[in-house]
Amino acid sequence: MSRLFRLFAVVAMLLMPTLGLKASLIDNIATDFGPRDPFEVWVKVDNSDATLTVYRGDYAVERIHGISIGQRGASRMRVRGDKQTPQGEFRINGINPESRFHLFFSVDYPTPWNALEALNAGVMSRVEYEEYHYFLRRHGRPPQDTVLGGNIGLHGIGEGDPEIHGRFDWTLGCVAVTNQEIERLAELIGIGTRVVIR
């Protein structure tokens, strides 16, 4: 993606609430999910074939089959409690090595894009939208208690049943892999790694 195009995307995102534009007008900007540079390490979660792939640029470094996502699948418009995995582009913003899911890589959901889409869809009120941005500016991370829910990430199964993991989507919205697989991911990804869920 060129710098000029990226600049246009940022300006458009900032102006959309002011101008009353709909998020769908610039969907193409939000769905450019390729590598940002030839050496970028990034993750793609593909719901259609239940895989998680770690890339370096366009090269697949590691591919995990048989992942589990939210019990009700994946959706671009997720709300709190709907047991769906949010689709879009996120960044890892925290690592919990003492999670009940063995290791937990949290992502920055809900992003400003998610909040904007929720505002335009009438899911989030203008007051809630402004409170979201106030919290984001003040804390440097998105609030986890909005109507869109939170606490989304990549994790292992902890003490969970590997057989259930292998047969069903069982999470409340996260992306789950086995404990051995999350340990392997910990060798490849970290804070700031881009995660694309589609």
Short mmCIF file of C-alpha atoms in Angstrom, two decimals:
data_model
loop_
_atom_site.label_atom_id
_atom_site.label_comp_id
_atom_site.label_asym_id
_atom_site.label_seq_id
_atom_site.Cartn_x
_atom_site.Cartn_y
_atom_site.Cartn_z
CA MET A 1 0.00 0.00 0.00
CA SER A 2 1.51 3.33 -0.96
CA ARG A 3 2.12 6.05 1.62
CA LEU A 4 -0.29 8.38 -0.18
CA PHE A 5 -3.04 5.76 -0.14
CA ARG A 6 -2.38 5.04 3.55
CA LEU A 7 -2.54 8.76 4.32
CA PHE A 8 -5.86 8.99 2.47
CA ALA A 9 -7.19 6.08 4.55
CA VAL A 10 -6.26 7.76 7.83
CA VAL A 11 -7.71 11.13 6.80
CA ALA A 12 -10.91 9.48 5.55
CA MET A 13 -11.29 7.54 8.81
CA LEU A 14 -10.87 10.72 10.87
CA LEU A 15 -13.29 12.73 8.75
CA MET A 16 -16.03 10.11 8.40
CA PRO A 17 -17.82 10.89 11.70
CA THR A 18 -17.54 14.64 11.04
CA LEU A 19 -18.83 14.43 7.51
CA GLY A 20 -21.41 11.73 8.29
CA LEU A 21 -19.87 9.33 5.75
CA LYS A 22 -20.60 5.64 5.94
CA ALA A 23 -17.80 3.16 6.58
CA SER A 24 -18.84 1.16 3.53
CA LEU A 25 -17.62 3.98 1.27
CA ILE A 26 -14.03 3.07 2.03
CA ASP A 27 -14.33 -0.66 2.66
CA ASN A 28 -11.54 -1.32 0.19
CA ILE A 29 -9.12 0.63 2.37
CA ALA A 30 -9.98 -1.48 5.39
CA THR A 31 -9.60 -4.77 3.51
CA ASP A 32 -6.09 -4.42 2.04
CA PHE A 33 -4.73 -7.36 4.03
CA GLY A 34 -1.45 -8.04 2.22
CA PRO A 35 1.99 -7.61 3.77
CA ARG A 36 3.08 -4.06 4.56
CA ASP A 37 6.65 -4.80 3.49
CA PRO A 38 8.64 -7.85 2.31
CA PHE A 39 9.94 -8.62 5.83
CA GLU A 40 6.83 -7.97 7.92
CA VAL A 41 5.84 -10.86 10.19
CA TRP A 42 2.05 -11.00 10.28
CA VAL A 43 -0.75 -13.50 10.94
CA LYS A 44 -3.73 -14.44 8.79
CA VAL A 45 -6.64 -16.33 10.33
CA ASP A 46 -8.82 -17.81 7.60
CA ASN A 47 -12.21 -18.95 8.82
CA SER A 48 -13.07 -20.61 5.47
CA ASP A 49 -10.48 -23.35 5.92
CA ALA A 50 -9.88 -23.11 9.70
CA THR A 51 -6.23 -22.14 9.37
CA LEU A 52 -3.87 -19.70 11.03
CA THR A 53 -0.81 -18.77 8.98
CA VAL A 54 2.21 -16.76 10.08
CA TYR A 55 3.81 -14.94 7.16
CA ARG A 56 7.06 -13.08 6.59
CA GLY A 57 6.03 -10.82 3.74
CA ASP A 58 4.30 -13.18 1.27
CA TYR A 59 6.13 -16.30 2.50
CA ALA A 60 4.24 -18.69 4.83
CA VAL A 61 6.50 -19.44 7.79
CA GLU A 62 4.04 -21.56 9.78
CA ARG A 63 0.54 -22.86 9.06
CA ILE A 64 -1.77 -24.31 11.70
CA HIS A 65 -4.80 -26.33 10.64
CA GLY A 66 -7.89 -27.07 12.73
CA ILE A 67 -8.12 -23.84 14.69
CA SER A 68 -11.24 -22.99 16.67
CA ILE A 69 -13.05 -19.65 16.59
CA GLY A 70 -16.23 -18.30 18.17
CA GLN A 71 -19.11 -20.73 18.65
CA ARG A 72 -21.23 -18.69 16.23
CA GLY A 73 -18.56 -18.18 13.58
CA ALA A 74 -16.94 -14.93 12.47
CA SER A 75 -18.53 -11.61 11.61
CA ARG A 76 -17.43 -8.14 10.66
CA MET A 77 -19.99 -6.65 13.09
CA ARG A 78 -19.51 -8.37 16.45
CA VAL A 79 -21.32 -7.31 19.63
CA ARG A 80 -20.76 -8.24 23.24
CA GLY A 81 -21.96 -11.73 24.11
CA ASP A 82 -22.74 -12.92 20.57
CA LYS A 83 -19.95 -15.57 20.64
CA GLN A 84 -18.61 -14.45 17.25
CA THR A 85 -15.01 -13.79 16.29
CA PRO A 86 -14.51 -10.29 14.86
CA GLN A 87 -13.23 -10.05 11.30
CA GLY A 88 -10.76 -7.35 10.35
CA GLU A 89 -7.22 -6.21 11.01
CA PHE A 90 -5.83 -6.02 14.53
CA ARG A 91 -2.52 -5.76 16.38
CA ILE A 92 -1.30 -7.85 19.30
CA ASN A 93 -1.24 -5.50 22.27
CA GLY A 94 -0.64 -7.81 25.22
CA ILE A 95 0.67 -11.24 26.24
CA ASN A 96 -0.55 -13.14 29.29
CA PRO A 97 1.71 -16.14 30.03
CA GLU A 98 -0.43 -17.11 33.04
CA SER A 99 -3.76 -17.31 31.23
CA ARG A 100 -6.11 -20.21 31.90
CA PHE A 101 -5.73 -20.78 28.15
CA HIS A 102 -1.98 -21.47 28.59
CA LEU A 103 -0.81 -18.37 26.66
CA PHE A 104 -3.03 -15.46 25.61
CA PHE A 105 -2.08 -12.91 22.92
CA SER A 106 -4.66 -10.11 23.20
CA VAL A 107 -5.48 -7.96 20.17
CA ASP A 108 -6.57 -4.32 20.01
CA TYR A 109 -10.25 -5.10 19.44
CA PRO A 110 -12.43 -3.07 19.16
CA THR A 111 -10.44 -0.84 16.82
CA PRO A 112 -11.51 2.66 15.72
CA TRP A 113 -12.79 1.01 12.52
CA ASN A 114 -15.01 -1.32 14.57
CA ALA A 115 -16.32 1.60 16.62
CA LEU A 116 -17.02 3.65 13.47
CA GLU A 117 -18.90 0.80 11.80
CA ALA A 118 -20.92 0.28 14.98
CA LEU A 119 -21.75 4.00 15.09
CA ASN A 120 -22.85 4.03 11.44
CA ALA A 121 -24.92 0.86 11.95
CA GLY A 122 -26.69 2.33 14.99
CA VAL A 123 -25.17 -0.31 17.29
CA MET A 124 -23.13 2.29 19.20
CA SER A 125 -24.54 5.67 20.18
CA ARG A 126 -22.68 8.94 19.53
CA VAL A 127 -22.01 9.24 23.30
CA GLU A 128 -20.62 5.69 23.45
CA TYR A 129 -18.49 6.41 20.37
CA GLU A 130 -17.02 9.54 21.97
CA GLU A 131 -16.41 7.68 25.25
CA TYR A 132 -14.62 4.96 23.28
CA HIS A 133 -12.24 7.51 21.74
CA TYR A 134 -11.71 9.31 25.06
CA PHE A 135 -10.64 6.02 26.68
CA LEU A 136 -8.43 5.11 23.70
CA ARG A 137 -6.63 8.49 23.81
CA ARG A 138 -6.22 8.39 27.58
CA HIS A 139 -5.05 4.77 27.95
CA GLY A 140 -3.51 3.96 24.55
CA ARG A 141 -5.67 0.86 24.21
CA PRO A 142 -9.34 0.30 23.41
CA PRO A 143 -11.89 -0.13 26.20
CA GLN A 144 -13.04 -3.71 26.70
CA ASP A 145 -16.49 -2.98 28.11
CA THR A 146 -18.30 -1.36 25.16
CA VAL A 147 -21.33 -2.76 23.36
CA LEU A 148 -18.82 -4.41 21.00
CA GLY A 149 -17.32 -6.55 23.74
CA GLY A 150 -13.62 -7.21 24.18
CA ASN A 151 -10.94 -9.55 25.50
CA ILE A 152 -10.32 -11.01 22.05
CA GLY A 153 -7.08 -12.75 21.20
CA LEU A 154 -5.15 -15.83 20.15
CA HIS A 155 -4.75 -18.52 22.79
CA GLY A 156 -4.21 -22.18 23.61
CA ILE A 157 -6.74 -24.58 25.12
CA GLY A 158 -5.26 -24.68 28.62
CA GLU A 159 -6.80 -27.61 30.47
CA GLY A 160 -9.55 -27.91 27.84
CA ASP A 161 -10.40 -31.07 25.94
CA PRO A 162 -8.24 -31.48 22.79
CA GLU A 163 -10.94 -33.63 21.20
CA ILE A 164 -13.57 -30.90 21.53
CA HIS A 165 -11.05 -28.40 20.18
CA GLY A 166 -10.47 -30.62 17.16
CA ARG A 167 -14.18 -31.03 16.39
CA PHE A 168 -15.97 -27.79 17.26
CA ASP A 169 -15.63 -24.03 17.27
CA TRP A 170 -15.84 -23.48 21.01
CA THR A 171 -14.55 -20.03 21.96
CA LEU A 172 -16.55 -16.94 22.93
CA GLY A 173 -14.89 -14.95 20.12
CA CYS A 174 -11.17 -15.69 20.28
CA VAL A 175 -8.99 -17.80 18.00
CA ALA A 176 -7.78 -20.98 19.71
CA VAL A 177 -5.00 -23.40 18.84
CA THR A 178 -3.47 -26.22 20.90
CA ASN A 179 -1.07 -25.45 23.75
CA GLN A 180 1.88 -26.71 21.70
CA GLU A 181 0.81 -24.54 18.76
CA ILE A 182 0.47 -21.38 20.88
CA GLU A 183 3.97 -22.02 22.23
CA ARG A 184 5.26 -22.23 18.67
CA LEU A 185 3.45 -18.98 17.82
CA ALA A 186 5.15 -17.34 20.81
CA GLU A 187 8.47 -17.94 19.04
CA LEU A 188 7.26 -16.10 15.93
CA ILE A 189 4.95 -13.26 17.00
CA GLY A 190 4.81 -10.60 19.69
CA ILE A 191 3.52 -7.18 20.68
CA GLY A 192 2.68 -5.19 17.56
CA THR A 193 2.27 -8.18 15.23
CA ARG A 194 -0.57 -7.58 12.79
CA VAL A 195 -3.38 -10.15 12.87
CA VAL A 196 -5.86 -10.39 9.99
CA ILE A 197 -9.05 -12.35 10.64
CA ARG A 198 -11.25 -13.09 7.62
#
